[in-house]
mmCIF file of C-alpha atoms and ligand atoms in Angstrom:
data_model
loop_
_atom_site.group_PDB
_atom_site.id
_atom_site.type_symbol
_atom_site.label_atom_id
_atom_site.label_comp_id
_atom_site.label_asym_id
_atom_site.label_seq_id
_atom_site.Cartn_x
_atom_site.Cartn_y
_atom_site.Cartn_z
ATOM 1 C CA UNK A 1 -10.628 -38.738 -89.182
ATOM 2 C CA UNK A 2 -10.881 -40.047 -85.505
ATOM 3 C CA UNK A 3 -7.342 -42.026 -86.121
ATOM 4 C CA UNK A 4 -5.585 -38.888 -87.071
ATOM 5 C CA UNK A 5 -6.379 -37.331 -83.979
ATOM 6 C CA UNK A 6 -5.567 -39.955 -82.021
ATOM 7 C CA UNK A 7 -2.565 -40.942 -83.169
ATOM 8 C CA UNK A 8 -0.700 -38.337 -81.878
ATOM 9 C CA UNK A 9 -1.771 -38.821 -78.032
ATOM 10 C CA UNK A 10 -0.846 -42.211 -79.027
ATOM 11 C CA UNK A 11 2.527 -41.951 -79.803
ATOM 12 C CA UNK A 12 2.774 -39.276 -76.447
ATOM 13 C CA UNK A 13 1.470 -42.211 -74.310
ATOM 14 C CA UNK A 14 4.474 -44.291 -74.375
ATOM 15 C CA UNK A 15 5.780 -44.372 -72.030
ATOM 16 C CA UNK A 16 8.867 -41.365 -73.267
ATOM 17 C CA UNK A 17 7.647 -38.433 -71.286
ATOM 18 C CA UNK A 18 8.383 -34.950 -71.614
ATOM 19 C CA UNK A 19 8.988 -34.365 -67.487
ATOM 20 C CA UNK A 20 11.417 -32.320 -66.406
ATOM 21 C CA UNK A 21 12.938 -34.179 -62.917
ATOM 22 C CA UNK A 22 13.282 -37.342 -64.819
ATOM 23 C CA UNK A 23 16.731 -36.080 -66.825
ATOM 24 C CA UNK A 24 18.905 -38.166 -68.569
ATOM 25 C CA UNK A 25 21.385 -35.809 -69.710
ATOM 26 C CA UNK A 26 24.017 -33.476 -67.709
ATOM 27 C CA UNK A 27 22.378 -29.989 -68.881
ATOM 28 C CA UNK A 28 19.154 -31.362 -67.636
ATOM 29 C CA UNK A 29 20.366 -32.484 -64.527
ATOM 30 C CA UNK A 30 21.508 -29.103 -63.764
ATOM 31 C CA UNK A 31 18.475 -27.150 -64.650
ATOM 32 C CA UNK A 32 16.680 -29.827 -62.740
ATOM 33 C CA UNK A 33 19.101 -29.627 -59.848
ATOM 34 C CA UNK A 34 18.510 -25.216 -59.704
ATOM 35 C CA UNK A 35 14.699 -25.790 -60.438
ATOM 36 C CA UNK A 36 14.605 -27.944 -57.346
ATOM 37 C CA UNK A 37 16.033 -25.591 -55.205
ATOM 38 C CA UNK A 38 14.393 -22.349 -56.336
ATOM 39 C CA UNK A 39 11.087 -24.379 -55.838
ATOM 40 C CA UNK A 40 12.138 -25.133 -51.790
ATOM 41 C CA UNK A 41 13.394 -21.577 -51.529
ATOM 42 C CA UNK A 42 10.217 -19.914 -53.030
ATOM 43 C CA UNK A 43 7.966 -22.310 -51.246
ATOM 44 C CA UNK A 44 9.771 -21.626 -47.795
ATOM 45 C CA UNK A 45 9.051 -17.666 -48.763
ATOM 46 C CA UNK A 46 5.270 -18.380 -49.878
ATOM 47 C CA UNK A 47 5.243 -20.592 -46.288
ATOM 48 C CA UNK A 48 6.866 -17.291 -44.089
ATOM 49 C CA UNK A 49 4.672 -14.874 -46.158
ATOM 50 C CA UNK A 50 1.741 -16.136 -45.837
ATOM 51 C CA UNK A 51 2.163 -17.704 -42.142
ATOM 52 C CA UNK A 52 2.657 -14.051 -41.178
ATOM 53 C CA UNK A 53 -0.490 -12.555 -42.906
ATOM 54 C CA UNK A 54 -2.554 -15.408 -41.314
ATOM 55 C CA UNK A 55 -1.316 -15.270 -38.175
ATOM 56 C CA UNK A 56 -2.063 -11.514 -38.235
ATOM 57 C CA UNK A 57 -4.902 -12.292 -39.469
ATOM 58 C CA UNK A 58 -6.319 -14.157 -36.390
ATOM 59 C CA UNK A 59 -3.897 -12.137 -33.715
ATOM 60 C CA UNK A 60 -5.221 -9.033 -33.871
ATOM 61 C CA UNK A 61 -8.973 -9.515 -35.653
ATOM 62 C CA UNK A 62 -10.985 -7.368 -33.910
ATOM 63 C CA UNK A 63 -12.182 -8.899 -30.685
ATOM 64 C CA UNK A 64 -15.658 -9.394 -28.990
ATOM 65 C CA UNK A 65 -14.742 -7.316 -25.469
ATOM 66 C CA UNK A 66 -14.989 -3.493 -27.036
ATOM 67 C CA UNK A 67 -11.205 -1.852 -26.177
ATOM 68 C CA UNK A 68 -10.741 1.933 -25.955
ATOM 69 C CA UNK A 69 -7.072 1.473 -26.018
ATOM 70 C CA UNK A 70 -5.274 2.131 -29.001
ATOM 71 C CA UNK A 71 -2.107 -0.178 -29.672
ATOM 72 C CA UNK A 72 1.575 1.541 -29.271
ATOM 73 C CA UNK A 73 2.349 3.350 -32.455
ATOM 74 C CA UNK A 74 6.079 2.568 -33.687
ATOM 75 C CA UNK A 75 7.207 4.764 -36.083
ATOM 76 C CA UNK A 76 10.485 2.882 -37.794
ATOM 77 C CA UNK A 77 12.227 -0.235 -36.578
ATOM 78 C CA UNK A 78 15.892 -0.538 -37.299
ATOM 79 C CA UNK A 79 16.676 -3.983 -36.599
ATOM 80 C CA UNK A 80 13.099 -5.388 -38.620
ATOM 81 C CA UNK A 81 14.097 -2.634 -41.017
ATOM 82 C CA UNK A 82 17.810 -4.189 -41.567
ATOM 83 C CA UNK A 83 16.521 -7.504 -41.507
ATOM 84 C CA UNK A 84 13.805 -7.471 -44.482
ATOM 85 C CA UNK A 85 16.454 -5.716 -46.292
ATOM 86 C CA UNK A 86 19.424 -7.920 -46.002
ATOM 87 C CA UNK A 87 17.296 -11.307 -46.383
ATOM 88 C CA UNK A 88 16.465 -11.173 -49.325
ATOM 89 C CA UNK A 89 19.717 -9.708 -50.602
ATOM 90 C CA UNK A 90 21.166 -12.782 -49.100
ATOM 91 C CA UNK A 91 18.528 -14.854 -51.260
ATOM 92 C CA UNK A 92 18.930 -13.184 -54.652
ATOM 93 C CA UNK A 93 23.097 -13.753 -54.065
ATOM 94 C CA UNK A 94 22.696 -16.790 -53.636
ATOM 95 C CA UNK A 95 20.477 -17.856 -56.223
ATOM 96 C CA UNK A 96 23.239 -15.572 -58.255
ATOM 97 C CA UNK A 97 26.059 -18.048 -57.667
ATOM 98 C CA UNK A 98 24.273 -20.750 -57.814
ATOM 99 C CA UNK A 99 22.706 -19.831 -61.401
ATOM 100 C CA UNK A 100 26.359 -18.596 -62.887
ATOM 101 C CA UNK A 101 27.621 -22.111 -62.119
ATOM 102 C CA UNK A 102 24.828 -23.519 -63.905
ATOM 103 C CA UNK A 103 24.755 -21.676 -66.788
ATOM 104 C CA UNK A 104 29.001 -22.354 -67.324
ATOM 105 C CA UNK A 105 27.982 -26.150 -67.072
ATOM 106 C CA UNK A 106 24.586 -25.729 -69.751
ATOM 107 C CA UNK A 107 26.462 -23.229 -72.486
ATOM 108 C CA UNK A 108 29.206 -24.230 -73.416
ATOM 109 C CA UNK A 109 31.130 -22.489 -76.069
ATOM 110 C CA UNK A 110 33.217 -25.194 -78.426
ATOM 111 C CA UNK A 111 32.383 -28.858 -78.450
ATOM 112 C CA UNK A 112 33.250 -31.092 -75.749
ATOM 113 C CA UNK A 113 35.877 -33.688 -77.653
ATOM 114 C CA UNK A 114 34.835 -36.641 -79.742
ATOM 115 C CA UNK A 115 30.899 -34.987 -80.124
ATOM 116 C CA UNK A 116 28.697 -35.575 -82.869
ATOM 117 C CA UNK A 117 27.807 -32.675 -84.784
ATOM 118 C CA UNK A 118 24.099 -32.150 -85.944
ATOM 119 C CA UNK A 119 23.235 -28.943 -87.410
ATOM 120 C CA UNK A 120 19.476 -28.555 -86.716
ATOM 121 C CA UNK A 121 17.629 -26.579 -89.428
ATOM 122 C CA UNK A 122 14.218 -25.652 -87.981
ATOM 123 C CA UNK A 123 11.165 -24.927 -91.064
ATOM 124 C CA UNK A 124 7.561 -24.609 -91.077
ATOM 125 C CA UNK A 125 7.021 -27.242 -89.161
ATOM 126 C CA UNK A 126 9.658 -29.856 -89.065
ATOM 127 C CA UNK A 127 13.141 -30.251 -88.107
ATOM 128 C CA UNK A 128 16.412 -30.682 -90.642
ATOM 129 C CA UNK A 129 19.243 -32.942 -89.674
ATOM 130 C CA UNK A 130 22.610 -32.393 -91.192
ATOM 131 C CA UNK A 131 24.830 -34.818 -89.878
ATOM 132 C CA UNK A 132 28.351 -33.048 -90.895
ATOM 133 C CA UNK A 133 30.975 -34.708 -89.162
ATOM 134 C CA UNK A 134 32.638 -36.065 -92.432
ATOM 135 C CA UNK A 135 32.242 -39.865 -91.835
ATOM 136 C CA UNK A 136 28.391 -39.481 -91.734
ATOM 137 C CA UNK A 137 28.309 -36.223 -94.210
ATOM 138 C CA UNK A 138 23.967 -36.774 -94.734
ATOM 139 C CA UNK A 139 20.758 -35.163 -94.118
ATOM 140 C CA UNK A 140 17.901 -36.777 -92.576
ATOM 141 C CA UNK A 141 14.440 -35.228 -91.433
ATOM 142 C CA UNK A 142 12.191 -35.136 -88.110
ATOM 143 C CA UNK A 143 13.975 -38.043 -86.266
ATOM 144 C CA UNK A 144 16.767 -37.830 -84.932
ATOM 145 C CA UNK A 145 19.439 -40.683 -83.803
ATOM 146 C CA UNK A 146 21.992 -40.178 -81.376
ATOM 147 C CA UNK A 147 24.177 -42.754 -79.769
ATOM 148 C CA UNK A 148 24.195 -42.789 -76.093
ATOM 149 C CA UNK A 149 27.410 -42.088 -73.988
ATOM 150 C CA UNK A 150 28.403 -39.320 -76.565
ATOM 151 C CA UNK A 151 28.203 -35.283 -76.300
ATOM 152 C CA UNK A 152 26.097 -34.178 -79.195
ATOM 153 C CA UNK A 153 26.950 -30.674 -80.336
ATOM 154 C CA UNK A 154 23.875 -28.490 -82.144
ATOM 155 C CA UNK A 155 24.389 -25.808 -84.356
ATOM 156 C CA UNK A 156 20.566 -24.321 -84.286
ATOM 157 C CA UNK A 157 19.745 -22.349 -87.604
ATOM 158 C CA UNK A 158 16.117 -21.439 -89.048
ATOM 159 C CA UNK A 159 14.875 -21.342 -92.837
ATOM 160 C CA UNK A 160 11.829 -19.118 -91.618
ATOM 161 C CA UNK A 161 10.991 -17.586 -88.602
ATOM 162 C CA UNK A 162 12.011 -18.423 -84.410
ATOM 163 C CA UNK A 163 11.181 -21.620 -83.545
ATOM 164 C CA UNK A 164 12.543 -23.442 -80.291
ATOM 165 C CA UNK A 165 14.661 -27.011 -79.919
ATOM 166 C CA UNK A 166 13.936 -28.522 -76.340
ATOM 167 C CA UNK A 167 13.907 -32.000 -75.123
ATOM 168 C CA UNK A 168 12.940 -31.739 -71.524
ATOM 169 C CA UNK A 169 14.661 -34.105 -70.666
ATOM 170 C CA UNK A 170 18.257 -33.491 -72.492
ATOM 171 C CA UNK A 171 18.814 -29.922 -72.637
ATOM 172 C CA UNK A 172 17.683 -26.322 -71.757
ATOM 173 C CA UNK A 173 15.464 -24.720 -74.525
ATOM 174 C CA UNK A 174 17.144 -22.420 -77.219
ATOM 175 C CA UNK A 175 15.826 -20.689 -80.047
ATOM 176 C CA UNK A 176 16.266 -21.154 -83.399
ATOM 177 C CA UNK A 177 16.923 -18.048 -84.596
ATOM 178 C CA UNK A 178 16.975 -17.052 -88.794
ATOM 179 C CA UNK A 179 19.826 -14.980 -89.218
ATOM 180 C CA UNK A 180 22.179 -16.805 -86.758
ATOM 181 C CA UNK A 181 23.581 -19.879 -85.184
ATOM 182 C CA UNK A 182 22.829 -21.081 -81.664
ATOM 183 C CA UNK A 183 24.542 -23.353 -80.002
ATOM 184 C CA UNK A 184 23.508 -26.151 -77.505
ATOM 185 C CA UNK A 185 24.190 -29.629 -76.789
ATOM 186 C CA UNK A 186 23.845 -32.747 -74.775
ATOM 187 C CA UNK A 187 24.510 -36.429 -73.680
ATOM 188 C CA UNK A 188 22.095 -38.996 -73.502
ATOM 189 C CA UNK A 189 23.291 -41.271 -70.326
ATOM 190 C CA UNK A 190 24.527 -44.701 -70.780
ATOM 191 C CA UNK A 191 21.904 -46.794 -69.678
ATOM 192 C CA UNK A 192 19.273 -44.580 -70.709
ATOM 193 C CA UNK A 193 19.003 -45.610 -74.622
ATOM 194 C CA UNK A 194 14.886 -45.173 -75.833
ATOM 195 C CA UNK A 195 12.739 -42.135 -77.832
ATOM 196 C CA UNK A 196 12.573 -38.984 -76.093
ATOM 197 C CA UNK A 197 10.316 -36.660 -77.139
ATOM 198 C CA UNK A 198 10.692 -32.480 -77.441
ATOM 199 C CA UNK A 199 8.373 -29.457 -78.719
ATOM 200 C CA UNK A 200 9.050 -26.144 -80.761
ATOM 201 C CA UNK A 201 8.768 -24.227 -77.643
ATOM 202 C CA UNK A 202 8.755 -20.615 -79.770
ATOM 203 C CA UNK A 203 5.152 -20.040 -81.464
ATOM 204 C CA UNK A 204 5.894 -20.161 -85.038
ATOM 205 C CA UNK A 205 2.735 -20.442 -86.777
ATOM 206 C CA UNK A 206 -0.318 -22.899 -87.820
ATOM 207 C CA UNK A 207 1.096 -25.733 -87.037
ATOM 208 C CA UNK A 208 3.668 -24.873 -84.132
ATOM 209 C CA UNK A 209 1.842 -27.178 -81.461
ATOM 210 C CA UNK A 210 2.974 -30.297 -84.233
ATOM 211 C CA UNK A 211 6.134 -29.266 -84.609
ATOM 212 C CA UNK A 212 7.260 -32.119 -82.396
ATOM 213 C CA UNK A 213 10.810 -33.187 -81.906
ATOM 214 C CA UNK A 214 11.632 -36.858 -81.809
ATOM 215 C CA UNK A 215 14.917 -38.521 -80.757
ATOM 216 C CA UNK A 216 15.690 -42.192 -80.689
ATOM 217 C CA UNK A 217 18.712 -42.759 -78.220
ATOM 218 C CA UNK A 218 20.818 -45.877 -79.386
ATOM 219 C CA UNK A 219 23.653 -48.094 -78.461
ATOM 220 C CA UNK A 220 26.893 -46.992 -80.653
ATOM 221 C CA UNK A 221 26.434 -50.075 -82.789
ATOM 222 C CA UNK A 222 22.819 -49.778 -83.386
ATOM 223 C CA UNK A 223 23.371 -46.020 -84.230
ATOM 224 C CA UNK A 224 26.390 -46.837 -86.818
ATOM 225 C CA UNK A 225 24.430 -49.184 -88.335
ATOM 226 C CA UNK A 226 21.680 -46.558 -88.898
ATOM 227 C CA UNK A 227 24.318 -43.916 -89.939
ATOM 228 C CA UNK A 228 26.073 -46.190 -92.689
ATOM 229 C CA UNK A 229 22.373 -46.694 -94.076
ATOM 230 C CA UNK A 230 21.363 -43.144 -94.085
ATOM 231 C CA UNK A 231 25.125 -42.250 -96.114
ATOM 232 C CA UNK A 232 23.553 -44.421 -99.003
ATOM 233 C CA UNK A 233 22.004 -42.883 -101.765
ATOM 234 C CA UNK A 234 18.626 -43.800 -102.293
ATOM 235 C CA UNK A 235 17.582 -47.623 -103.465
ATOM 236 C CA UNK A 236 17.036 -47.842 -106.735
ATOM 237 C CA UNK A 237 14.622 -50.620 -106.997
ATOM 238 C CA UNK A 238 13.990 -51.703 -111.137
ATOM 239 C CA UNK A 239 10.060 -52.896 -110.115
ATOM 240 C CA UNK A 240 8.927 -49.587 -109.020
ATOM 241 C CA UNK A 241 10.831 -47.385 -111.945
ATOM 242 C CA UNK A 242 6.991 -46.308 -113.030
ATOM 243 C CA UNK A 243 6.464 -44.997 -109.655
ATOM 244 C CA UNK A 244 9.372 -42.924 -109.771
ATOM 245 C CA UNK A 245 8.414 -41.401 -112.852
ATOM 246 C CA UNK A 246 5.644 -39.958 -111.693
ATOM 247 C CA UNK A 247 7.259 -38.788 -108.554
ATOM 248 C CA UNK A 248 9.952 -37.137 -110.222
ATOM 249 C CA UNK A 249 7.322 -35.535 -113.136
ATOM 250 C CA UNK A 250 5.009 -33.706 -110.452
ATOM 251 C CA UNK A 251 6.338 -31.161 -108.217
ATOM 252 C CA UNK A 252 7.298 -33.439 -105.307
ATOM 253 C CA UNK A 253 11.095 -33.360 -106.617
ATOM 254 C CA UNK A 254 10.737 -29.385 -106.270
ATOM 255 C CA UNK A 255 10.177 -29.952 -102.357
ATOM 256 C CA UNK A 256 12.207 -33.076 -101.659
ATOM 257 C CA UNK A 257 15.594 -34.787 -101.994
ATOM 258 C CA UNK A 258 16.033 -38.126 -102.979
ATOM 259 C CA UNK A 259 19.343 -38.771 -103.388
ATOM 260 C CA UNK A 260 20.483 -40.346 -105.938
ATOM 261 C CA UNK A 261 17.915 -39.062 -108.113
ATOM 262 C CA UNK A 262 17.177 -35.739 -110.126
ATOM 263 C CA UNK A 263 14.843 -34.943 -107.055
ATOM 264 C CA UNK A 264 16.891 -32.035 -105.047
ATOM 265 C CA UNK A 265 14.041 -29.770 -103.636
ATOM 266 C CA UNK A 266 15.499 -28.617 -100.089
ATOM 267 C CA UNK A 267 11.513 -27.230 -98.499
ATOM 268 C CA UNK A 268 10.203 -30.005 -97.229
ATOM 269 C CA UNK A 269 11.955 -33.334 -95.376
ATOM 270 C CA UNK A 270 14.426 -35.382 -97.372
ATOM 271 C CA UNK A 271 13.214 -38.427 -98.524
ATOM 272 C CA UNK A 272 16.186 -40.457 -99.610
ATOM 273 C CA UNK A 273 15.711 -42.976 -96.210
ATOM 274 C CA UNK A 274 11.708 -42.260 -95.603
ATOM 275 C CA UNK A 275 11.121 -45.912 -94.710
ATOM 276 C CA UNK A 276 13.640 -46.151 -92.064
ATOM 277 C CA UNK A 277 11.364 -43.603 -90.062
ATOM 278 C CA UNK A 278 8.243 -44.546 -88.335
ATOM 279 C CA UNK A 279 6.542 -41.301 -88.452
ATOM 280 C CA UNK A 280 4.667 -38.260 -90.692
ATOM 281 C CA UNK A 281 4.130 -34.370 -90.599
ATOM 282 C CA UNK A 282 7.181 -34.141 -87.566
ATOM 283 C CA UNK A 283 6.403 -36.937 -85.652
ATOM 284 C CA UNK A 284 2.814 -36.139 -85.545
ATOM 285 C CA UNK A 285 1.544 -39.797 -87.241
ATOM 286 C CA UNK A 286 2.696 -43.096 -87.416
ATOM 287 C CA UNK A 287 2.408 -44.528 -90.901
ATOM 288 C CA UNK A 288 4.591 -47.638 -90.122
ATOM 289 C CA UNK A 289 5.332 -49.898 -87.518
ATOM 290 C CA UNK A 290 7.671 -52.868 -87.069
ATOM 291 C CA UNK A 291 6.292 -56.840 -87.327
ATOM 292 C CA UNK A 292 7.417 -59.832 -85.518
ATOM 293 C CA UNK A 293 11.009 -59.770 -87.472
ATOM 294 C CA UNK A 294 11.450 -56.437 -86.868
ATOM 295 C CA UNK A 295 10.693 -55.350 -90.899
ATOM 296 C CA UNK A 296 8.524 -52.119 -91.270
ATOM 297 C CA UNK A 297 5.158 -52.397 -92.295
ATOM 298 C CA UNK A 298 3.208 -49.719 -93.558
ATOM 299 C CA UNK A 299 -0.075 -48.786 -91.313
ATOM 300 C CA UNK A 300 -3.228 -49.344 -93.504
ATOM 301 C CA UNK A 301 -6.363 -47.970 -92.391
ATOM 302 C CA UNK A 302 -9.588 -49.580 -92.039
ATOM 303 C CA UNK A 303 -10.765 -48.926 -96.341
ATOM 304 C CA UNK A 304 -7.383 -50.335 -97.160
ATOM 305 C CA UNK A 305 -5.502 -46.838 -97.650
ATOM 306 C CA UNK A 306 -2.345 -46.657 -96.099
ATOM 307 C CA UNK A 307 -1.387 -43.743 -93.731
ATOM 308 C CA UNK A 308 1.215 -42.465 -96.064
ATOM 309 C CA UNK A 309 -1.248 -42.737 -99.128
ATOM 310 C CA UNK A 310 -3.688 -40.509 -97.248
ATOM 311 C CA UNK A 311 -0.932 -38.082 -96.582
ATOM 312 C CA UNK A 312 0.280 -37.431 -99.932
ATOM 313 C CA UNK A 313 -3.493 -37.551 -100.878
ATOM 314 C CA UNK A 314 -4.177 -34.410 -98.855
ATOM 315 C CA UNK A 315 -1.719 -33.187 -96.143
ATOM 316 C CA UNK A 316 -3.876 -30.526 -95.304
ATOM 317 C CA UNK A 317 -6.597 -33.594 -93.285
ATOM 318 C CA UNK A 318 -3.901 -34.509 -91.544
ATOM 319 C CA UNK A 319 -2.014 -31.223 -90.709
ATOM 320 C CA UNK A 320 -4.087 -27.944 -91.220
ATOM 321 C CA UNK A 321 -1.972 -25.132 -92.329
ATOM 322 C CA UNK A 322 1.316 -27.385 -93.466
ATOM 323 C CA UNK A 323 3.501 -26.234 -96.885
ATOM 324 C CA UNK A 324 2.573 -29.669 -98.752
ATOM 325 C CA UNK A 325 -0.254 -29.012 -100.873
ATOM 326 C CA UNK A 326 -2.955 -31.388 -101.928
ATOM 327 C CA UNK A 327 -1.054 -32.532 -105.271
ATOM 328 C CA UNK A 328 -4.607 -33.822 -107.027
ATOM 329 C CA UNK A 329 -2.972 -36.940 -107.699
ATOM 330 C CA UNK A 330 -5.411 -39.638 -109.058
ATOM 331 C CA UNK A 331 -5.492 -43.019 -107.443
ATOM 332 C CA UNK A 332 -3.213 -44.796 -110.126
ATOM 333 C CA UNK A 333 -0.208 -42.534 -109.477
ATOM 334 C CA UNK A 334 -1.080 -42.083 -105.881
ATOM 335 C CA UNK A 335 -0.568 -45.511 -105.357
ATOM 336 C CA UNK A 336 2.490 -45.543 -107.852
ATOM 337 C CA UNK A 337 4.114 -42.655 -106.055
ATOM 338 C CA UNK A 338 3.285 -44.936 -102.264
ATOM 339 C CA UNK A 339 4.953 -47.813 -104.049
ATOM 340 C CA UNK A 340 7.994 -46.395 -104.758
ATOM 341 C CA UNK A 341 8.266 -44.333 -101.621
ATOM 342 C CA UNK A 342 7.795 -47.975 -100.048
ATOM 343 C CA UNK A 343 11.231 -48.893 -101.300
ATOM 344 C CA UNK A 344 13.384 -46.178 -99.958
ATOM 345 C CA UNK A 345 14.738 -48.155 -97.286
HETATM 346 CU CU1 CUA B 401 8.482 -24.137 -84.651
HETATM 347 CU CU2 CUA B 401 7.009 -23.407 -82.931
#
């Protein structure tokens, strides 16, 4: 029980980080730029403000020697009159301009040229990738891959209710609206390949604080190598045929895709390329990590039950409130069903 709720700090403690000065991405580097300077001009009004009220403050406290004479009583001032008028008129024009110019550099209404086009499909509580250009044409689930150097356009849509897509670090937040599509995008900067790390940033039930977004930044050739894997349908390996079986005979096929296969359940996260992910449950829990040769190896817990075991064994341990139910699976096709999962490479 401890591991579960560790492992997500864990993964958060890489050193990805969800701060908002350190952009990598042009919309973030102008929401960072206008956050920067309404910070210095709020803080030079909270400096003004409150330098006035102390200085009164300690100017004209009431003093030891006992006065009879009452201070001159102005009624209306003109030029003080103009002047807290007109300053912050000036301020609130400013910060006018400065916000339209932002906002036609953030939204954007058609794709900038040669972008990759993801529609996003947020659910109770993970994130759908439909990669739709027609030389990728696949869905994938939770984590998503983006070459570096390259506008990404979004199409936001929902299956449920609002949620919210924001990487701090890549774009402003936009909701994810059922009903409609939003549209938002950005570019991950050239010499900034690595995971970055997002939230649903629109409460959206249970498990909306885990509904974590996870993006792994890549060199065009590392990402095209991914891509041409993920167009595959799923591998169809002849030693784990008994594990499949039971997969596709319980209700998992009603939830999940494996392509390839009879299984074409569209709830939950698509399943055809499970193993080239590193994570459960939206990013929430590692169940694999990669060994000396770079191969994936699943994460086995201290009895000997693997992470992913323990998840289809009962979601609900490791993510209160979640859609996937505990299937009462008994050991034997627990462990067939892990098997074959194992394969989908
Ligand atoms: Cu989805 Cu909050």
């Amino acid at each position: 029980m401890t591991f579960f709720s560790v492992a997500p700090l864990l993964l958060f403690a890489a050193d990805e980080n969800l701060n908002v000065f350190d952009t990598v991405s042009p919309p973030a580097h102008s929401i960072r730029k206008i956050f920067i300077l309404v910070l210095f001009i709020s803080a030079a009004i909270f400096i003004f403000v409150e330098g006035a009220i102390v200085y009164c403050i300690f100017h004209f406290r009431e003093r030891s020697r006992p006065t009879t004479v009452e201070p001159a009583q102005l009624y209306g001032s003109k030029p003080v009159e103009v002047a807290w008028t007109v300053a912050p008129l000036l301020v609130v024009f400013i910060l006018f301009l400065v916000v339209a110019r932002i906002i036609a550099e953030v939204k954007i209404s058609k794709p900038p040229d040669n972008a990759l086009h993801v529609v996003v499909v947020g659910h109770q509580w993970w994130w759908e990738y439909r990669y739709v250009d027609p030389e990728y044409n696949f869905i994938t689930a939770n984590e998503l891959h983006v070459p570096v150097d390259r506008p990404i356009w979004f199409e936001l849509k929902s299956a449920d209710v609002v949620h919210s897509f924001w990487f701090p670090r890549l774009n402003g937040k936009m909701d994810v609206v059922p009903g409609r599509t939003n549209l938002t995008w950005f570019l991950v900067d050239k010499e900034k390949p690595g995971i970055y790390l997002g939230q649903c940033t629109e409460y959206c039930g249970t498990q909306h604080a885990n509904m974590i977004l996870r993006m792994e930044a890549e060199a065009p050739e590392v990402f095209q190598e991914w891509a041409s894997n993920q167009r595959r349908p799923a591998v169809d390996a002849p030693f784990v045929r008994e594990g499949r079986q039971v997969f596709l005979e319980n209700a998992c096929m009603n939830c999940h895709t494996v392509r390839g296969t009879p299984a074409k359940g569209t709830f939950g996260p698509d399943l055809t390329h499970l193993i080239s992910r590193e994570t459960l449950g939206s990013a929430l829990i590692a169940f694999q990590q990669k060994d000396a040769q770079g191969n994936w190896k699943p994460i086995v817990n201290k009895d000997g039950v693997s992470v992913l075991a323990r998840w289809i064994d009962d979601p609900q341990k490791i993510k209160p409130g979640c859609w996937m139910p505990d299937m009462k699976l008994d050991t034997r096709q627990r462990d067939l069903i892990v098997k074959y999962l194992e394969t989908l490479k």
